[in-house]
Amino acid sequence: MNWLDISRLAAAFSIIGIHTTTDPKGKAFIDYDISERVFPVLMRTTAELASTEFFILVSLFLLAFKLERKPMPYGATMKLQMRRLLVPFVFWTFFYAFFVLIKANAFGYLDPMLEKLTKPETWASYFLLGKSQYHMHFIPTIFLIFLFHPVFKLALKAPILGLLVVPFLAFNLSMSTWIWGNISDRNTLEYLIRGIKVLSYIGYGFAAYSILGLWQQKFDKELSKKIFMFGLLAVSIFFIIKLTHAALSIEAGSYVPKMGAIYYAHNLLPIGVILLFLGSQHFNWPEKISDFSKFTFGTYLMHPAVIDIIDIFLKGVEMAPYQLVLFKYTFTLSIVLALSILISKIPLLAWTIGLGPLPFANRTSGKLTTNEVTDKPKVATTN
C-alpha cells in the first residue's frame, strides 16, 4: 500500500510546514511588509493540503483496515488503543511540560511558565486537551474518535454515508460560533470547543470507512485514474478557495479564522487529498517510501522541540521571512527524521515514537507497537 505510505509522509511533512511558517509571535510576519508575507502564507496554505485533519483521516483509515483484516471485540480494540496512544502521550506530555521552559527562559517569560506549572488546571489541560504543546491535542482527540468506530462500519456497506462529513462540519461551525460568542469563562470554553470538535470529527470516521469500502472493490487502473482525476479536481477547487484565505492573512499579518466557504474548503480538503492518493495506487511509487513512512509519528511528536531549539539559536538573527521559513523547515525536517531513525534503534526509547514494544509491558502485549498511526499494514502491494 505505497499510496497510503506516501500519504502518511505527506501528512508529516505538511504538519512541519504549517508550524514553521509563523513568526516568533505566531503571526504571519506582521512586522514585515505585505510583499514579504506572501511566501510564508502561501507555503502554509500549500502545507495545509495535508493538515491535522488529514492525519486524523489517515489514522481512521488505518484503524478500519486493521479491524477488517483482523476483527477484535470493542473492549480489546480500545484497550489496545490506550496502550498504543495514551502511554506515549503521557511520556510526551511530561516531556513538553518541562521542555518548553528552555525556550521560555531564552525569551524572557520563564516566571509565568513556572507559575503555570503550579496550577492543577494547567495539568488537567495538558492531559485532557493535550495543551502541553500545540500539536499534542491530536492524540487524545484521535483516541476519543476511535471510541465511535463500531458506528463507522455502516459506511463499509453504504459508502454514501461518507457524505455525513459535511453536516458534521456544519455542526462544528455552528456550535463553535455560538460557544465563542456566549461562553466567557476561558477554561469552560476550551473544553466545550474540544468536545464539539471531537463530535464533528466523527464525520471523518464515516468518510474513512466509506473510502475503505471503495478500496475493497479492487478497481482496475482505469477506475483508479478516474478517482485520481476526481480527487485532483476537488483538491484544486478547495485550494483555490483557500487562496482567498491566504490573501486575507497576507493583508492582516495574521492567520485569520476560517469561516464560510473557506472553512468547508479547508476541512473537506483531506477527503480530496486521500482520494488523490487512492487513485494513485497503480503509480510506480518507490519502495523506499514504505521504509520512511514508519517514522511519521516520530516526526509529528518531536518537531515542535526542534523548532523551539532553532528559534533559540536564531534569536537576534536578521533574516527575510522566506529565508527564515525555508531554513526552519529544512532543518526541522532533517533533524526530526534523523532523530526518529536514531530513536527507533534504541529499544528503551523506540516505543515513545510508536516503533517498538513497551519495555514495561508483559511478554505478550510487549510484542505490539505503540500506536495505530505508525503501525503500517503488512501488505506489500495494493489490490
mmCIF file with all atom_site columns, C-alpha atoms in Angstrom, residues 160-174 200-207 263-265 267-269 271:
data_model
loop_
_atom_site.group_PDB
_atom_site.id
_atom_site.type_symbol
_atom_site.label_atom_id
_atom_site.label_alt_id
_atom_site.label_comp_id
_atom_site.label_asym_id
_atom_site.label_entity_id
_atom_site.label_seq_id
_atom_site.pdbx_PDB_ins_code
_atom_site.Cartn_x
_atom_site.Cartn_y
_atom_site.Cartn_z
_atom_site.occupancy
_atom_site.B_iso_or_equiv
_atom_site.pdbx_formal_charge
_atom_site.auth_seq_id
_atom_site.auth_comp_id
_atom_site.auth_asym_id
_atom_site.auth_atom_id
_atom_site.pdbx_PDB_model_num
ATOM 1  C CA . ILE A 1 160 ? -22.688 7.221  0.710  1.00 0.00 ? 160 ILE A CA 1
ATOM 2  C CA . LEU A 1 161 ? -22.572 7.705  4.487  1.00 0.00 ? 161 LEU A CA 1
ATOM 3  C CA . GLY A 1 162 ? -19.157 9.240  3.922  1.00 0.00 ? 162 GLY A CA 1
ATOM 4  C CA . LEU A 1 163 ? -21.054 12.380 2.904  1.00 0.00 ? 163 LEU A CA 1
ATOM 5  C CA . LEU A 1 164 ? -22.048 12.777 6.565  1.00 0.00 ? 164 LEU A CA 1
ATOM 6  C CA . VAL A 1 165 ? -18.749 14.595 6.958  1.00 0.00 ? 165 VAL A CA 1
ATOM 7  C CA . VAL A 1 166 ? -20.487 17.742 5.619  1.00 0.00 ? 166 VAL A CA 1
ATOM 8  C CA . PRO A 1 167 ? -23.304 18.032 8.222  1.00 0.00 ? 167 PRO A CA 1
ATOM 9  C CA . PHE A 1 168 ? -20.835 17.120 10.961 1.00 0.00 ? 168 PHE A CA 1
ATOM 10 C CA . LEU A 1 169 ? -18.626 20.013 9.853  1.00 0.00 ? 169 LEU A CA 1
ATOM 11 C CA . ALA A 1 170 ? -21.684 22.285 9.822  1.00 0.00 ? 170 ALA A CA 1
ATOM 12 C CA . PHE A 1 171 ? -22.402 21.167 13.393 1.00 0.00 ? 171 PHE A CA 1
ATOM 13 C CA . ASN A 1 172 ? -18.872 22.154 14.415 1.00 0.00 ? 172 ASN A CA 1
ATOM 14 C CA . LEU A 1 173 ? -19.054 25.577 12.772 1.00 0.00 ? 173 LEU A CA 1
ATOM 15 C CA . SER A 1 174 ? -22.473 26.383 14.193 1.00 0.00 ? 174 SER A CA 1
ATOM 16 C CA . SER A 1 200 ? -17.662 16.888 14.473 1.00 0.00 ? 200 SER A CA 1
ATOM 17 C CA . TYR A 1 201 ? -14.652 14.755 13.525 1.00 0.00 ? 201 TYR A CA 1
ATOM 18 C CA . ILE A 1 202 ? -16.899 11.692 13.715 1.00 0.00 ? 202 ILE A CA 1
ATOM 19 C CA . GLY A 1 203 ? -17.745 12.637 10.145 1.00 0.00 ? 203 GLY A CA 1
ATOM 20 C CA . TYR A 1 204 ? -14.175 11.774 9.152  1.00 0.00 ? 204 TYR A CA 1
ATOM 21 C CA . GLY A 1 205 ? -14.762 8.302  10.585 1.00 0.00 ? 205 GLY A CA 1
ATOM 22 C CA . PHE A 1 206 ? -17.637 7.704  8.184  1.00 0.00 ? 206 PHE A CA 1
ATOM 23 C CA . ALA A 1 207 ? -15.532 9.125  5.354  1.00 0.00 ? 207 ALA A CA 1
ATOM 24 C CA . TYR A 1 263 ? -13.926 26.673 6.468  1.00 0.00 ? 263 TYR A CA 1
ATOM 25 C CA . TYR A 1 264 ? -15.551 23.961 4.359  1.00 0.00 ? 264 TYR A CA 1
ATOM 26 C CA . ALA A 1 265 ? -12.763 24.015 1.776  1.00 0.00 ? 265 ALA A CA 1
ATOM 27 C CA . ASN A 1 267 ? -11.924 20.717 6.216  1.00 0.00 ? 267 ASN A CA 1
ATOM 28 C CA . LEU A 1 268 ? -13.009 18.872 3.072  1.00 0.00 ? 268 LEU A CA 1
ATOM 29 C CA . LEU A 1 269 ? -9.535  19.006 1.549  1.00 0.00 ? 269 LEU A CA 1
ATOM 30 C CA . ILE A 1 271 ? -11.157 13.883 1.569  1.00 0.00 ? 271 ILE A CA 1
#
